[in-house]
């Protein structure tokens, strides 16, 4: 240090000249050297700045992405608002609760259903897809929902008619109006549906490739008078709720694959004029438009259908229950059905004798009881009588020759069969057109000449 207080740097290496180098800064002997000016300080500071910069950069990127996600969500909500808001609004109207309270049977609730259940599919259609957008204040909301349940229960997309726009492809012999089911039109214009003052009174969908089970929710169609679902692929049991439709006058579900015991509620249908349950002892394939075809085999409907309570069907004109699995006997109360004209019960397991009260049925024109275990007399008003392959035996009853209205007589192949000669009184059957007596090996003698009096006879065996 010089006398002036300046610091002098001197070389420390050997061999260097000891020449002073004057600093530009005045030295303060009482102060320490500034650390921030040291090399380690500068190194640490640089590293710290780099780290901080990286953290800030990451934070900026994260914040930007979060903002972008929020913006996208906002934009998507704006774009979807046309769909979500109406859907939420429809659900909040109480439609679901109203349907659960007034239509669904057997304590069903939508929250316990599968998305593929007909009732759930129908609700989804009513809420979101039905262009009519009915609300709880619309009188036909429940009716429209029930028809939608029926459509989904019977595999609507496999139907021959009612899911196509080509009128010519459908048989329009009974239905004046035509429209596709689940379309935006009023349900009263759908194929096979007939209404009176906007209320469904008839559903007629025969031979239409309906595949499925009868929904119990049909009970809600309280004014239904006619139901025709014949010649389809309907299987399972008949829900007892169907028999609570006390305005039903005609029900035709023949030639399907129904099984189980016919509920006793059937006798409550006091307005019934035609009861057609025949040919459900059946098997075959059902062609689906989508998915694998369905093969069904049914043993038919069963139970004792001709019990005493059948007298309550006082308006019935036709009973057709052939080719099923009914058993038991025909009660004497059957003879009170004064308006009965047609009785088809062949190919069942009915036993016992025909009640003598049947002779009181003056309107009865046709009786088909073949392939049963029937015995007994015959009402004299009969025009067509089929008793082949029954348990009748002995000589042909004399009362049979007094059936002056008889046009067709089928007595072939009885077990053990009729025996003895054919009496000359057969000439009393002046209206006779067909006579089948073959496969009765115990019949003896020749045909009497009086048979020639039956001038309308065109076929005999």
CSV table of C-alpha atoms in Angstrom, one decimal:
chain,number,residue,atom,x,y,z
A,1,UNK,CA,0.0,0.0,0.0
A,2,UNK,CA,1.4,3.4,-0.9
A,3,UNK,CA,1.5,6.5,1.3
A,4,UNK,CA,-1.6,7.8,-0.6
A,5,UNK,CA,-3.6,4.8,0.5
A,6,UNK,CA,-3.7,2.9,-2.8
A,7,UNK,CA,-3.4,-0.8,-3.0
A,8,UNK,CA,-0.7,-2.1,-5.2
A,9,UNK,CA,-0.9,-5.5,-6.8
A,10,UNK,CA,2.5,-7.2,-7.2
A,11,UNK,CA,3.3,-10.3,-9.1
A,12,UNK,CA,3.7,-13.4,-7.0
A,13,UNK,CA,5.3,-15.7,-9.5
A,14,UNK,CA,9.0,-16.2,-9.5
A,15,UNK,CA,10.9,-14.4,-12.1
A,16,UNK,CA,8.3,-11.7,-12.7
A,17,UNK,CA,9.3,-8.1,-12.3
A,18,UNK,CA,8.2,-6.5,-9.1
A,19,UNK,CA,6.4,-3.6,-10.8
A,20,UNK,CA,3.4,-2.2,-9.0
A,21,UNK,CA,-0.1,-2.3,-10.6
A,22,UNK,CA,-2.4,0.4,-9.3
A,23,UNK,CA,-6.1,-0.4,-8.7
A,24,UNK,CA,-8.8,1.9,-9.7
A,25,UNK,CA,-10.7,1.7,-6.4
A,26,UNK,CA,-9.7,3.2,-3.2
A,27,UNK,CA,-9.2,0.6,-0.5
A,28,UNK,CA,-11.1,0.7,2.7
A,29,UNK,CA,-9.3,-1.2,5.4
A,30,UNK,CA,-12.3,-1.5,7.7
A,31,UNK,CA,-14.6,-3.2,5.0
A,32,UNK,CA,-14.8,-6.8,3.9
A,33,UNK,CA,-14.6,-7.8,0.2
A,34,UNK,CA,-18.1,-7.9,-1.6
A,35,UNK,CA,-19.2,-11.5,-1.9
A,36,UNK,CA,-21.6,-10.9,-4.7
A,37,UNK,CA,-18.6,-9.9,-6.8
A,38,UNK,CA,-16.9,-13.2,-6.2
A,39,UNK,CA,-16.9,-16.0,-8.8
A,40,UNK,CA,-18.9,-18.5,-6.6
A,41,UNK,CA,-21.6,-15.9,-6.1
A,42,UNK,CA,-21.9,-15.4,-9.8
A,43,UNK,CA,-22.1,-19.1,-10.5
A,44,UNK,CA,-24.8,-19.8,-7.9
A,45,UNK,CA,-26.7,-16.8,-9.0
A,46,UNK,CA,-26.7,-18.0,-12.7
A,47,UNK,CA,-27.9,-21.5,-11.7
A,48,UNK,CA,-30.7,-20.1,-9.5
A,49,UNK,CA,-31.9,-17.8,-12.3
A,50,UNK,CA,-32.0,-20.8,-14.7
A,51,UNK,CA,-34.0,-22.9,-12.2
A,52,UNK,CA,-36.5,-20.1,-11.5
A,53,UNK,CA,-36.9,-19.5,-15.2
A,54,UNK,CA,-37.7,-23.1,-15.8
A,55,UNK,CA,-40.3,-23.2,-12.9
A,56,UNK,CA,-41.9,-20.0,-14.3
A,57,UNK,CA,-42.0,-21.5,-17.8
A,58,UNK,CA,-43.6,-24.7,-16.6
A,59,UNK,CA,-46.1,-22.7,-14.6
A,60,UNK,CA,-47.0,-20.6,-17.6
A,61,UNK,CA,-47.5,-23.6,-19.8
A,62,UNK,CA,-49.7,-25.4,-17.3
A,63,UNK,CA,-51.8,-22.3,-16.8
A,64,UNK,CA,-52.2,-21.9,-20.5
A,65,UNK,CA,-53.3,-25.5,-20.9
A,66,UNK,CA,-55.8,-25.2,-18.1
A,67,UNK,CA,-57.2,-22.1,-19.6
A,68,UNK,CA,-57.4,-23.9,-23.0
A,69,UNK,CA,-59.3,-26.8,-21.4
A,70,UNK,CA,-61.7,-24.4,-19.7
A,71,UNK,CA,-62.2,-22.6,-23.0
A,72,UNK,CA,-62.9,-25.9,-24.8
A,73,UNK,CA,-65.4,-26.9,-22.2
A,74,UNK,CA,-67.2,-23.7,-22.4
A,75,UNK,CA,-67.3,-23.9,-26.2
A,76,UNK,CA,-68.5,-27.5,-26.1
A,77,UNK,CA,-71.2,-26.6,-23.6
A,78,UNK,CA,-72.3,-23.8,-25.9
A,79,UNK,CA,-72.3,-26.2,-28.9
A,80,UNK,CA,-74.3,-28.9,-27.1
A,81,UNK,CA,-76.8,-26.6,-25.3
A,82,UNK,CA,-79.4,-27.3,-28.0
A,83,UNK,CA,-79.4,-30.9,-27.0
A,84,UNK,CA,-78.7,-31.0,-23.3
A,85,UNK,CA,-81.0,-28.3,-22.1
A,86,UNK,CA,-84.2,-29.7,-23.7
A,87,UNK,CA,-83.3,-33.2,-22.5
A,88,UNK,CA,-82.9,-32.0,-18.9
A,89,UNK,CA,-86.0,-29.9,-19.2
A,90,UNK,CA,-88.1,-32.9,-20.4
A,91,UNK,CA,-86.8,-35.1,-17.6
A,92,UNK,CA,-87.8,-32.4,-15.1
A,93,UNK,CA,-91.4,-32.3,-16.3
A,94,UNK,CA,-92.4,-35.3,-14.2
A,95,UNK,CA,-93.2,-37.5,-17.2
A,96,UNK,CA,-91.2,-40.5,-15.8
A,97,UNK,CA,-92.9,-40.3,-12.4
A,98,UNK,CA,-96.4,-40.0,-14.0
A,99,UNK,CA,-95.7,-43.2,-16.1
A,100,UNK,CA,-94.4,-45.1,-13.1
A,101,UNK,CA,-97.5,-44.1,-11.1
A,102,UNK,CA,-100.2,-44.8,-13.8
A,103,UNK,CA,-98.8,-47.3,-16.3
A,104,UNK,CA,-96.0,-49.5,-15.1
A,105,UNK,CA,-97.2,-52.8,-13.6
A,106,UNK,CA,-95.8,-55.2,-11.0
A,107,UNK,CA,-94.0,-52.4,-9.0
A,108,UNK,CA,-91.6,-51.8,-11.8
A,109,UNK,CA,-89.3,-48.7,-11.6
A,110,UNK,CA,-87.2,-47.3,-14.4
A,111,UNK,CA,-84.1,-47.0,-12.2
A,112,UNK,CA,-84.1,-50.8,-11.9
A,113,UNK,CA,-84.5,-51.5,-15.6
A,114,UNK,CA,-82.0,-52.4,-18.2
A,115,UNK,CA,-81.5,-50.0,-21.1
A,116,UNK,CA,-82.9,-52.7,-23.4
A,117,UNK,CA,-86.1,-53.2,-21.6
A,118,UNK,CA,-89.2,-52.3,-23.7
A,119,UNK,CA,-90.5,-50.0,-21.0
A,120,UNK,CA,-87.2,-48.1,-20.7
A,121,UNK,CA,-86.9,-47.8,-24.5
A,122,UNK,CA,-90.4,-46.4,-24.7
A,123,UNK,CA,-89.7,-43.9,-22.0
A,124,UNK,CA,-86.5,-42.8,-23.8
A,125,UNK,CA,-88.5,-42.4,-27.0
A,126,UNK,CA,-91.2,-40.3,-25.3
A,127,UNK,CA,-88.7,-38.0,-23.7
A,128,UNK,CA,-86.1,-37.5,-26.4
A,129,UNK,CA,-87.2,-38.9,-29.8
A,130,UNK,CA,-90.9,-38.4,-30.1
A,131,UNK,CA,-91.5,-35.3,-32.2
A,132,UNK,CA,-94.8,-34.6,-30.6
A,133,UNK,CA,-93.1,-33.9,-27.2
A,134,UNK,CA,-96.2,-34.5,-25.1
A,135,UNK,CA,-96.2,-33.4,-21.5
A,136,UNK,CA,-98.0,-34.5,-18.3
A,137,UNK,CA,-100.9,-32.3,-19.3
A,138,UNK,CA,-101.6,-34.1,-22.5
A,139,UNK,CA,-104.5,-36.6,-22.4
A,140,UNK,CA,-102.9,-39.1,-24.8
A,141,UNK,CA,-99.4,-39.2,-23.2
A,142,UNK,CA,-100.0,-42.5,-21.4
A,143,UNK,CA,-101.8,-44.1,-24.3
A,144,UNK,CA,-98.9,-43.1,-26.7
A,145,UNK,CA,-96.4,-44.5,-24.2
A,146,UNK,CA,-98.2,-47.8,-23.9
A,147,UNK,CA,-98.3,-48.3,-27.7
A,148,UNK,CA,-94.5,-47.6,-27.7
A,149,UNK,CA,-94.0,-50.3,-25.1
A,150,UNK,CA,-96.0,-52.7,-27.3
A,151,UNK,CA,-93.8,-51.8,-30.3
A,152,UNK,CA,-90.6,-52.4,-28.5
A,153,UNK,CA,-92.0,-55.6,-26.8
A,154,UNK,CA,-92.8,-57.0,-30.2
A,155,UNK,CA,-89.4,-56.1,-32.0
A,156,UNK,CA,-90.8,-53.3,-34.0
A,157,UNK,CA,-88.0,-53.3,-36.5
A,158,UNK,CA,-88.9,-56.9,-37.7
A,159,UNK,CA,-92.5,-56.0,-38.6
A,160,UNK,CA,-93.9,-56.5,-42.1
A,161,UNK,CA,-96.1,-53.4,-41.8
A,162,UNK,CA,-96.0,-50.4,-39.6
A,163,UNK,CA,-92.3,-49.9,-40.1
A,164,UNK,CA,-92.3,-49.3,-43.9
A,165,UNK,CA,-93.5,-46.4,-45.9
A,166,UNK,CA,-94.7,-48.5,-48.8
A,167,UNK,CA,-98.5,-48.8,-48.5
A,168,UNK,CA,-98.7,-51.3,-51.3
A,169,UNK,CA,-96.6,-53.8,-49.3
A,170,UNK,CA,-99.2,-54.1,-46.6
A,171,UNK,CA,-102.7,-55.6,-46.6
A,172,UNK,CA,-105.1,-52.7,-46.1
A,173,UNK,CA,-108.4,-54.7,-46.0
A,174,UNK,CA,-109.5,-53.5,-42.5
A,175,UNK,CA,-107.4,-50.4,-41.7
A,176,UNK,CA,-108.3,-47.2,-43.5
A,177,UNK,CA,-105.5,-45.0,-42.3
A,178,UNK,CA,-101.8,-45.9,-42.6
A,179,UNK,CA,-98.7,-44.6,-40.8
A,180,UNK,CA,-95.5,-45.8,-39.4
A,181,UNK,CA,-95.3,-46.7,-35.7
A,182,UNK,CA,-93.3,-44.3,-33.6
A,183,UNK,CA,-93.5,-41.6,-36.2
A,184,UNK,CA,-94.4,-38.0,-35.5
A,185,UNK,CA,-98.0,-38.6,-36.5
A,186,UNK,CA,-100.8,-39.1,-34.0
A,187,UNK,CA,-100.8,-42.7,-32.7
A,188,UNK,CA,-104.4,-43.1,-33.9
A,189,UNK,CA,-103.2,-43.1,-37.5
A,190,UNK,CA,-100.5,-45.8,-36.9
A,191,UNK,CA,-100.9,-49.1,-38.8
A,192,UNK,CA,-103.5,-51.4,-37.2
A,193,UNK,CA,-104.7,-48.8,-34.6
A,194,UNK,CA,-108.3,-47.6,-34.5
A,195,UNK,CA,-109.5,-44.8,-32.2
A,196,UNK,CA,-112.8,-43.3,-31.2
A,197,UNK,CA,-112.6,-39.7,-30.2
A,198,UNK,CA,-108.8,-40.0,-29.9
A,199,UNK,CA,-108.9,-43.1,-27.6
A,200,UNK,CA,-107.6,-46.4,-28.8
A,201,UNK,CA,-110.4,-49.0,-29.2
A,202,UNK,CA,-108.8,-51.5,-31.5
A,203,UNK,CA,-105.3,-53.0,-32.3
A,204,UNK,CA,-105.1,-55.3,-35.3
A,205,UNK,CA,-101.7,-56.6,-36.3
A,206,UNK,CA,-102.2,-60.1,-37.7
A,207,UNK,CA,-99.5,-61.9,-39.7
A,208,UNK,CA,-97.1,-59.0,-39.1
A,209,UNK,CA,-94.0,-60.9,-37.7
A,210,UNK,CA,-94.4,-59.6,-34.2
A,211,UNK,CA,-91.8,-61.3,-32.0
A,212,UNK,CA,-91.9,-61.1,-28.2
A,213,UNK,CA,-94.1,-61.2,-25.2
A,214,UNK,CA,-97.4,-59.4,-24.4
A,215,UNK,CA,-96.6,-56.5,-22.1
A,216,UNK,CA,-98.8,-56.2,-18.9
A,217,UNK,CA,-98.8,-52.4,-19.5
A,218,UNK,CA,-101.5,-53.0,-22.1
A,219,UNK,CA,-103.8,-52.9,-19.1
A,220,UNK,CA,-103.7,-49.2,-19.4
A,221,UNK,CA,-105.7,-49.3,-22.7
A,222,UNK,CA,-108.9,-49.3,-20.7
A,223,UNK,CA,-111.2,-48.7,-23.7
A,224,UNK,CA,-109.7,-51.5,-25.9
A,225,UNK,CA,-112.5,-53.5,-27.6
A,226,UNK,CA,-110.7,-55.5,-30.2
A,227,UNK,CA,-107.2,-57.1,-30.1
A,228,UNK,CA,-106.0,-59.2,-33.0
A,229,UNK,CA,-102.4,-60.5,-32.9
A,230,UNK,CA,-103.0,-63.8,-34.7
A,231,UNK,CA,-100.3,-65.6,-36.7
A,232,UNK,CA,-97.2,-64.0,-35.2
A,233,UNK,CA,-94.3,-65.1,-33.0
A,234,UNK,CA,-95.7,-64.1,-29.6
A,235,UNK,CA,-94.5,-66.4,-26.8
A,236,UNK,CA,-94.5,-66.6,-23.1
A,237,UNK,CA,-97.6,-66.5,-20.9
A,238,UNK,CA,-100.7,-64.3,-21.2
A,239,UNK,CA,-100.4,-61.6,-18.5
A,240,UNK,CA,-103.4,-61.6,-16.2
A,241,UNK,CA,-103.6,-57.8,-16.6
A,242,UNK,CA,-104.9,-58.4,-20.2
A,243,UNK,CA,-108.0,-59.9,-18.8
A,244,UNK,CA,-108.9,-56.8,-16.8
A,245,UNK,CA,-109.8,-55.0,-20.1
A,246,UNK,CA,-113.5,-55.5,-19.5
A,247,UNK,CA,-114.5,-53.7,-22.7
A,248,UNK,CA,-112.8,-56.4,-24.8
A,249,UNK,CA,-115.4,-57.9,-27.2
A,250,UNK,CA,-112.9,-59.7,-29.5
A,251,UNK,CA,-109.5,-61.2,-28.7
A,252,UNK,CA,-107.7,-63.2,-31.3
A,253,UNK,CA,-104.2,-64.5,-30.5
A,254,UNK,CA,-104.4,-67.8,-32.4
A,255,UNK,CA,-101.4,-69.3,-34.1
A,256,UNK,CA,-98.7,-68.0,-31.8
A,257,UNK,CA,-96.4,-69.7,-29.2
A,258,UNK,CA,-98.2,-68.9,-26.0
A,259,UNK,CA,-98.1,-71.2,-23.0
A,260,UNK,CA,-99.1,-71.4,-19.4
A,261,UNK,CA,-102.4,-71.5,-17.6
A,262,UNK,CA,-105.1,-69.1,-18.9
A,263,UNK,CA,-105.8,-66.8,-15.9
A,264,UNK,CA,-109.2,-67.1,-14.2
A,265,UNK,CA,-109.6,-63.4,-14.9
A,266,UNK,CA,-110.8,-64.4,-18.4
A,267,UNK,CA,-114.3,-64.9,-17.0
A,268,UNK,CA,-114.5,-61.2,-16.1
A,269,UNK,CA,-114.7,-60.3,-19.8
A,270,UNK,CA,-118.5,-60.3,-19.9
A,271,UNK,CA,-118.6,-58.2,-23.1
A,272,UNK,CA,-116.6,-60.9,-25.0
A,273,UNK,CA,-118.1,-62.1,-28.2
A,274,UNK,CA,-115.2,-63.9,-29.8
A,275,UNK,CA,-112.5,-65.8,-27.8
A,276,UNK,CA,-109.8,-67.1,-30.1
A,277,UNK,CA,-106.8,-68.8,-28.4
A,278,UNK,CA,-106.3,-71.7,-30.8
A,279,UNK,CA,-103.1,-73.3,-32.2
A,280,UNK,CA,-100.6,-72.2,-29.6
A,281,UNK,CA,-99.3,-75.7,-29.3
A,282,UNK,CA,-96.8,-74.9,-31.9
A,283,UNK,CA,-93.2,-74.7,-32.9
A,284,UNK,CA,-91.2,-72.8,-35.5
A,285,UNK,CA,-88.8,-70.1,-36.4
A,286,UNK,CA,-89.3,-66.3,-36.2
A,287,UNK,CA,-87.3,-64.2,-38.6
A,288,UNK,CA,-85.7,-61.1,-37.1
A,289,UNK,CA,-84.6,-58.2,-39.3
A,290,UNK,CA,-81.4,-57.8,-37.2
A,291,UNK,CA,-79.7,-60.5,-35.1
A,292,UNK,CA,-80.2,-64.2,-35.0
A,293,UNK,CA,-83.6,-65.7,-35.8
A,294,UNK,CA,-85.6,-67.1,-32.9
A,295,UNK,CA,-86.8,-70.7,-32.7
A,296,UNK,CA,-89.7,-71.3,-30.4
A,297,UNK,CA,-91.5,-74.4,-29.2
A,298,UNK,CA,-94.6,-74.2,-27.1
A,299,UNK,CA,-96.8,-76.9,-25.4
A,300,UNK,CA,-99.7,-74.5,-25.7
A,301,UNK,CA,-102.2,-73.0,-23.3
A,302,UNK,CA,-103.5,-75.1,-20.5
A,303,UNK,CA,-105.9,-75.3,-17.7
A,304,UNK,CA,-109.6,-76.1,-17.2
A,305,UNK,CA,-111.2,-73.5,-19.3
A,306,UNK,CA,-114.8,-74.8,-19.4
A,307,UNK,CA,-115.4,-74.6,-15.7
A,308,UNK,CA,-118.8,-73.3,-14.3
A,309,UNK,CA,-117.7,-69.6,-14.3
A,310,UNK,CA,-117.7,-69.8,-18.1
A,311,UNK,CA,-121.4,-68.9,-17.8
A,312,UNK,CA,-120.3,-65.3,-17.2
A,313,UNK,CA,-119.3,-65.1,-20.9
A,314,UNK,CA,-123.0,-64.8,-21.7
A,315,UNK,CA,-122.4,-62.8,-24.9
A,316,UNK,CA,-119.9,-65.1,-26.5
A,317,UNK,CA,-120.6,-66.3,-30.1
A,318,UNK,CA,-117.3,-68.0,-30.9
A,319,UNK,CA,-114.9,-70.1,-28.8
A,320,UNK,CA,-111.8,-71.3,-30.6
A,321,UNK,CA,-109.2,-73.0,-28.4
A,322,UNK,CA,-108.1,-76.0,-30.6
A,323,UNK,CA,-104.5,-77.3,-30.7
A,324,UNK,CA,-103.7,-76.5,-27.1
A,325,UNK,CA,-103.3,-78.3,-23.8
A,326,UNK,CA,-106.6,-77.7,-22.1
A,327,UNK,CA,-108.0,-80.5,-20.0
A,328,UNK,CA,-110.9,-81.2,-17.7
A,329,UNK,CA,-114.5,-81.6,-18.7
A,330,UNK,CA,-117.1,-79.2,-20.1
A,331,UNK,CA,-119.3,-78.0,-17.3
A,332,UNK,CA,-123.1,-78.0,-17.5
A,333,UNK,CA,-123.0,-74.2,-17.3
A,334,UNK,CA,-121.6,-74.3,-20.9
A,335,UNK,CA,-125.2,-74.9,-21.9
A,336,UNK,CA,-126.2,-71.4,-20.8
A,337,UNK,CA,-124.2,-69.7,-23.6
A,338,UNK,CA,-127.3,-69.1,-25.7
A,339,UNK,CA,-125.6,-67.0,-28.3
A,340,UNK,CA,-122.7,-69.5,-29.0
A,341,UNK,CA,-122.5,-70.3,-32.7
A,342,UNK,CA,-119.0,-71.7,-33.2
A,343,UNK,CA,-117.1,-74.1,-30.8
A,344,UNK,CA,-113.7,-75.3,-31.8
A,345,UNK,CA,-111.9,-77.3,-29.1
A,346,UNK,CA,-110.3,-80.2,-31.0
A,347,UNK,CA,-106.8,-81.5,-30.3
A,348,UNK,CA,-106.8,-80.9,-26.6
A,349,UNK,CA,-107.2,-83.3,-23.6
A,350,UNK,CA,-110.8,-82.6,-22.7
A,351,UNK,CA,-112.6,-85.5,-21.2
A,352,UNK,CA,-116.0,-86.6,-20.0
A,353,UNK,CA,-119.4,-86.4,-21.6
A,354,UNK,CA,-120.9,-83.5,-23.3
A,355,UNK,CA,-123.4,-82.0,-20.9
A,356,UNK,CA,-127.1,-82.5,-21.9
A,357,UNK,CA,-127.6,-78.8,-21.5
A,358,UNK,CA,-125.7,-78.3,-24.8
A,359,UNK,CA,-128.9,-79.3,-26.5
A,360,UNK,CA,-130.3,-75.9,-25.4
A,361,UNK,CA,-127.8,-74.1,-27.6
A,362,UNK,CA,-130.1,-73.4,-30.5
A,363,UNK,CA,-127.6,-71.0,-32.2
A,364,UNK,CA,-124.7,-73.5,-32.2
A,365,UNK,CA,-123.7,-74.3,-35.8
A,366,UNK,CA,-120.3,-75.9,-35.6
A,367,UNK,CA,-118.7,-78.2,-33.0
A,368,UNK,CA,-115.2,-79.5,-33.4
A,369,UNK,CA,-114.1,-81.8,-30.6
A,370,UNK,CA,-111.9,-84.3,-32.4
A,371,UNK,CA,-108.8,-85.7,-30.7
A,372,UNK,CA,-110.2,-85.4,-27.2
A,373,UNK,CA,-111.8,-87.9,-24.9
A,374,UNK,CA,-115.4,-86.8,-25.3
A,375,UNK,CA,-118.6,-88.8,-24.9
A,376,UNK,CA,-122.2,-87.8,-24.9
A,377,UNK,CA,-125.0,-86.3,-26.9
A,378,UNK,CA,-125.0,-83.6,-29.6
A,379,UNK,CA,-127.1,-80.4,-29.8
A,380,UNK,CA,-129.6,-80.7,-32.8
A,381,UNK,CA,-128.8,-77.2,-34.2
A,382,UNK,CA,-125.3,-78.2,-35.4
A,383,UNK,CA,-124.3,-77.6,-39.0
A,384,UNK,CA,-120.7,-78.9,-38.8
A,385,UNK,CA,-119.8,-81.7,-36.3
A,386,UNK,CA,-116.3,-83.1,-35.9
A,387,UNK,CA,-115.9,-85.9,-33.4
A,388,UNK,CA,-113.1,-87.9,-35.1
A,389,UNK,CA,-110.4,-89.4,-32.9
A,390,UNK,CA,-112.4,-89.1,-29.7
A,391,UNK,CA,-113.4,-91.6,-27.0
A,392,UNK,CA,-116.9,-92.0,-28.3
A,393,UNK,CA,-118.1,-95.5,-28.9
A,394,UNK,CA,-121.1,-97.6,-29.3
A,395,UNK,CA,-123.8,-97.2,-32.0
A,396,UNK,CA,-124.2,-93.8,-33.6
A,397,UNK,CA,-126.7,-91.9,-31.4
A,398,UNK,CA,-130.1,-91.7,-32.8
A,399,UNK,CA,-130.1,-88.0,-31.9
A,400,UNK,CA,-127.4,-87.4,-34.4
A,401,UNK,CA,-129.8,-88.4,-37.3
A,402,UNK,CA,-132.1,-85.6,-36.2
A,403,UNK,CA,-129.6,-82.8,-36.8
A,404,UNK,CA,-131.6,-81.4,-39.6
A,405,UNK,CA,-129.2,-78.5,-40.2
A,406,UNK,CA,-126.1,-80.6,-40.4
A,407,UNK,CA,-123.9,-80.0,-43.4
A,408,UNK,CA,-120.7,-81.7,-42.3
A,409,UNK,CA,-120.3,-84.9,-40.2
A,410,UNK,CA,-116.8,-86.1,-39.3
A,411,UNK,CA,-116.8,-89.3,-37.2
A,412,UNK,CA,-113.7,-91.0,-38.6
A,413,UNK,CA,-111.0,-92.7,-36.5
A,414,UNK,CA,-112.7,-92.8,-33.1
A,415,UNK,CA,-111.3,-94.9,-30.3
A,416,UNK,CA,-112.5,-97.5,-29.8
A,417,UNK,CA,-114.9,-96.2,-32.5
A,418,UNK,CA,-118.5,-96.5,-33.5
A,419,UNK,CA,-120.1,-99.9,-34.2
A,420,UNK,CA,-123.1,-101.4,-35.8
A,421,UNK,CA,-124.9,-100.3,-38.9
A,422,UNK,CA,-125.6,-96.8,-40.2
A,423,UNK,CA,-129.4,-96.4,-39.8
A,424,UNK,CA,-131.8,-95.4,-42.6
A,425,UNK,CA,-132.6,-92.2,-40.6
A,426,UNK,CA,-129.4,-90.7,-42.1
A,427,UNK,CA,-131.8,-89.7,-44.9
A,428,UNK,CA,-133.1,-87.1,-42.6
A,429,UNK,CA,-129.9,-85.1,-43.0
A,430,UNK,CA,-131.1,-83.3,-46.1
A,431,UNK,CA,-128.5,-80.5,-45.8
A,432,UNK,CA,-125.6,-82.8,-45.6
A,433,UNK,CA,-122.7,-82.0,-47.8
A,434,UNK,CA,-119.7,-83.9,-46.3
A,435,UNK,CA,-119.7,-87.3,-44.6
A,436,UNK,CA,-116.6,-88.8,-43.1
A,437,UNK,CA,-117.0,-92.2,-41.4
A,438,UNK,CA,-113.8,-93.9,-42.4
A,439,UNK,CA,-111.4,-95.7,-40.0
A,440,UNK,CA,-114.3,-97.0,-37.9
A,441,UNK,CA,-113.7,-100.8,-38.3
A,442,UNK,CA,-116.6,-101.8,-36.1
A,443,UNK,CA,-119.2,-100.2,-38.4
A,444,UNK,CA,-121.1,-102.9,-40.2
A,445,UNK,CA,-123.4,-103.3,-43.1
A,446,UNK,CA,-123.8,-101.1,-46.2
A,447,UNK,CA,-124.8,-97.5,-46.7
A,448,UNK,CA,-128.6,-97.3,-46.7
A,449,UNK,CA,-130.3,-96.2,-49.9
A,450,UNK,CA,-131.9,-93.3,-47.9
A,451,UNK,CA,-128.5,-91.6,-48.1
A,452,UNK,CA,-129.5,-90.7,-51.7
A,453,UNK,CA,-132.0,-88.2,-50.2
A,454,UNK,CA,-129.0,-86.1,-49.2
A,455,UNK,CA,-128.8,-84.4,-52.6
A,456,UNK,CA,-126.2,-81.8,-51.5
A,457,UNK,CA,-123.8,-84.5,-50.5
A,458,UNK,CA,-120.6,-83.9,-52.5
A,459,UNK,CA,-117.9,-85.8,-50.5
A,460,UNK,CA,-118.0,-89.0,-48.4
A,461,UNK,CA,-115.5,-91.5,-47.1
